[in-house]
XYZ file of C-alpha atoms in Angstrom:
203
model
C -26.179 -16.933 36.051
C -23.021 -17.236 33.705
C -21.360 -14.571 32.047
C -18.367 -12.060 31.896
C -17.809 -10.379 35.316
C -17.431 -6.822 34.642
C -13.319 -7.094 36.197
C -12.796 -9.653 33.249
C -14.153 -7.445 30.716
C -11.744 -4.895 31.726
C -9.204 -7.004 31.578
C -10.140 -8.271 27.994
C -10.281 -4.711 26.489
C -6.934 -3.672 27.350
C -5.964 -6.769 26.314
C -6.959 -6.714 22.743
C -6.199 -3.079 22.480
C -2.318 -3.943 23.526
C -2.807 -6.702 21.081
C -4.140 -4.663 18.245
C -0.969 -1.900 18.735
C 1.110 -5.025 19.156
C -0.068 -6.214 15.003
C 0.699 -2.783 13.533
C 3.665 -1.914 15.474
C 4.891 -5.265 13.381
C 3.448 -4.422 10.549
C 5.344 -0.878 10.227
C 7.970 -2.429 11.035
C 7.652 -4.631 7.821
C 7.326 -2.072 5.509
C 10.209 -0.105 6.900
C 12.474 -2.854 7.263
C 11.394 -4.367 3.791
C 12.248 -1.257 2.116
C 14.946 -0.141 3.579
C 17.058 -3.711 3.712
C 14.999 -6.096 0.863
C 13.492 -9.642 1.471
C 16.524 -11.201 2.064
C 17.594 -8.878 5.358
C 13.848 -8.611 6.320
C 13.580 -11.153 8.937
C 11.049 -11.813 11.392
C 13.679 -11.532 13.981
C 14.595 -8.169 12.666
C 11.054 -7.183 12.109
C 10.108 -7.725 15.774
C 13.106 -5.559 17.378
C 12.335 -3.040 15.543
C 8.908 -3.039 16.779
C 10.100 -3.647 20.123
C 8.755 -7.082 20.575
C 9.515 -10.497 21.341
C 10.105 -13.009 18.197
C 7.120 -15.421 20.043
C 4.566 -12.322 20.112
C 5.630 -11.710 16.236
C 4.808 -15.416 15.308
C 1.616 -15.067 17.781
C -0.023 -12.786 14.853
C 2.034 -14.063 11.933
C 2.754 -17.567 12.114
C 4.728 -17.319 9.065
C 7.051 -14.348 6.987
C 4.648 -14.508 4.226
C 1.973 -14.027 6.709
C 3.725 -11.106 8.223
C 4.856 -9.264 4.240
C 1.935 -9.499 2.812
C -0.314 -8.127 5.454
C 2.328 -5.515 6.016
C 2.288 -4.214 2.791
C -1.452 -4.501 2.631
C -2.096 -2.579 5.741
C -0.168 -0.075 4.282
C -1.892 -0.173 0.598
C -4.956 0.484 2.829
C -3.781 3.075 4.655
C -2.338 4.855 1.395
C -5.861 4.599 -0.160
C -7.382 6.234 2.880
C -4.946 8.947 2.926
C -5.641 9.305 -0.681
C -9.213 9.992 -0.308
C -8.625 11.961 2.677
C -7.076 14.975 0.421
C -9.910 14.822 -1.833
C -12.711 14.764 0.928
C -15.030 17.067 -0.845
C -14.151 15.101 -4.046
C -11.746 16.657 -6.344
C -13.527 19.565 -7.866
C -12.040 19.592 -11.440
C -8.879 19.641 -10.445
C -7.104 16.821 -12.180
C -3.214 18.121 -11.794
C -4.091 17.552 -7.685
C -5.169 14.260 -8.896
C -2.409 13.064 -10.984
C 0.519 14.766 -8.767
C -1.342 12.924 -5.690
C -1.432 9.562 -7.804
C 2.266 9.380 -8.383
C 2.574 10.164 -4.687
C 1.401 7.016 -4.317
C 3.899 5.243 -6.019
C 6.762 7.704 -4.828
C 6.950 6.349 -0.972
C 8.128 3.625 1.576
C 5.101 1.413 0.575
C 6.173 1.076 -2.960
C 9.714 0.528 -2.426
C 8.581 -2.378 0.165
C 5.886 -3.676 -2.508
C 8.550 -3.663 -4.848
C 11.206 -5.873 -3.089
C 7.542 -8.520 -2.459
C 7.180 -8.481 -6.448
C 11.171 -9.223 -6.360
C 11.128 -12.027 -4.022
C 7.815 -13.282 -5.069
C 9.495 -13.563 -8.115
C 11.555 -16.308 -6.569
C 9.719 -18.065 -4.045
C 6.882 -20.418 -4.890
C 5.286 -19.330 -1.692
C 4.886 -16.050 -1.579
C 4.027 -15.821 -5.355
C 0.073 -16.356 -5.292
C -0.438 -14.396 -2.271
C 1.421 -11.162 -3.616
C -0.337 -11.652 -6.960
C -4.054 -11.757 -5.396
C -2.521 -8.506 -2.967
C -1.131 -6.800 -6.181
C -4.553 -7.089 -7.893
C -7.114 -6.335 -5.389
C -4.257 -2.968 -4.217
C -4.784 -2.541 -8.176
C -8.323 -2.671 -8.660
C -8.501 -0.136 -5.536
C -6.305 2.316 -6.119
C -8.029 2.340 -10.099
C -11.436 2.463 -9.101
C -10.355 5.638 -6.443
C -8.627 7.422 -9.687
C -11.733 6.612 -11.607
C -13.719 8.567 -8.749
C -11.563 11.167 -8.368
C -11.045 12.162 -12.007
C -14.548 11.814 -12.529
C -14.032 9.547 -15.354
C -16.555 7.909 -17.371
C -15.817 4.513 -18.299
C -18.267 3.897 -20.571
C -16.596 6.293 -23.448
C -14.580 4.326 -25.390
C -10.544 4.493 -24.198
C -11.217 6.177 -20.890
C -10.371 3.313 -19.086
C -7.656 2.704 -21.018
C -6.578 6.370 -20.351
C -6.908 6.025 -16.348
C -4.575 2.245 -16.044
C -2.021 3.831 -18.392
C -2.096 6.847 -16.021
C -1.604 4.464 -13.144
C 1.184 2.784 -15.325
C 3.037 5.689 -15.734
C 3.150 6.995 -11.449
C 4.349 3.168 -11.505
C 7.414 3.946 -14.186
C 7.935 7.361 -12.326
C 7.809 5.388 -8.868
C 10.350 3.240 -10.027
C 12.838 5.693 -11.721
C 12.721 7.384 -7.783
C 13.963 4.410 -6.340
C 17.455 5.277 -7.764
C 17.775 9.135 -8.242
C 15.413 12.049 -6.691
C 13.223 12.681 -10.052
C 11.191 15.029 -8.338
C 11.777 17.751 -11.423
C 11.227 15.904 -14.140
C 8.220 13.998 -12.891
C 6.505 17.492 -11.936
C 6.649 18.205 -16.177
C 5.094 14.965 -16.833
C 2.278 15.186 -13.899
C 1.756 18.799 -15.657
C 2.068 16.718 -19.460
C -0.261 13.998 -17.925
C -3.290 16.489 -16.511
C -3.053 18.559 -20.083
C -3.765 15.167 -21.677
C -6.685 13.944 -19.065
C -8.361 17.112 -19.944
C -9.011 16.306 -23.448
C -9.392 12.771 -23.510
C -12.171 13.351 -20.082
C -13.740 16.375 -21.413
């Protein structure tokens, strides 16, 4: 009879589980390195000593630096999304201020400032363009349909759904007005601005 021996499969699970914490050891790497230095100083080479692996393991999961941005700043969108839903797990009971202030969270952290220099250098480079833009939107359509949940927000009523992307437009202006001074005071008026004006338009 063929088959696995049972020594092999132990072998194998190790294995992929090194493998696995090898990927996302790289990938946190990304994000940290491609928002603290910018595309330009984000190399693979830097990426993988700062993960504490070899440049061949690196190109192992990501053949290319596209390969290795984008799905760095994906895993993070995911992970972002998760925690998201994770402070909400009850659902948000009503309480929209929670759900605005935790919004432009979102927008206020290392995954931003990494997505931003992507948008900067897909800007630039032919390459990386159409896989950013297809990231961007499907991060987009996510994080809109969780603030949709969240704010219990019917989408049918005329201008609701208007009402929830200029929401997510705004943590995106506040996001970026972080990146250069700590707005932390100003953007608690407007989360408290933004919640008074959800109320009424949401009912």
């Amino acid at each position: 009879m063929g088959g696995v021996s049972t020594v092999d499969r132990a072998e194998r699970v190790p294995k992929q589980d090194r493998s696995r914490a090898t990927r996302q050891r790289l990938l946190e790497a990304a994000v940290s390195c491609l928002a603290e230095h910018g595309w330009a100083g984000s190399t693979v080479s830097v990426v993988a000593e700062r993960a504490g692996v070899s440049r061949g393991a690196a190109q192992h999961h990501f053949p290319t630096r596209e390969d290795l941005f984008t799905a760095a700043v994906e895993y993070v969108a995911e992970e972002r999304s998760t925690a998201l839903r994770a402070l909400f797990p009850e659902g948000a009971a009503g309480d929209r201020h929670a759900v605005v202030a935790a919004l432009v969270d979102l927008y206020t952290g290392p995954l931003f400032r990494a997505a931003l220099h992507l948008w900067v250098a897909a800007s630039n480079e032919e390459q990386l363009r159409p896989r950013v833009t297809e990231l961007e939107s499907r991060v987009g359509r996510e994080t809109h349909r969780i603030a949709v949940e969240l704010l219990a927000a019917d989408e049918s009523v005329p201008g609701v759904r208007e009402t929830v992307q200029g929401l997510l437009d705004m943590a995106r202006g506040l996001g970026l007005a972080n990146l250069l001074t700590d707005d932390a005071a100003r953007r608690e008026r407007v989360v408290a601005q933004w919640a008074g004006l959800l109320e009424e338009t949401l009912g």
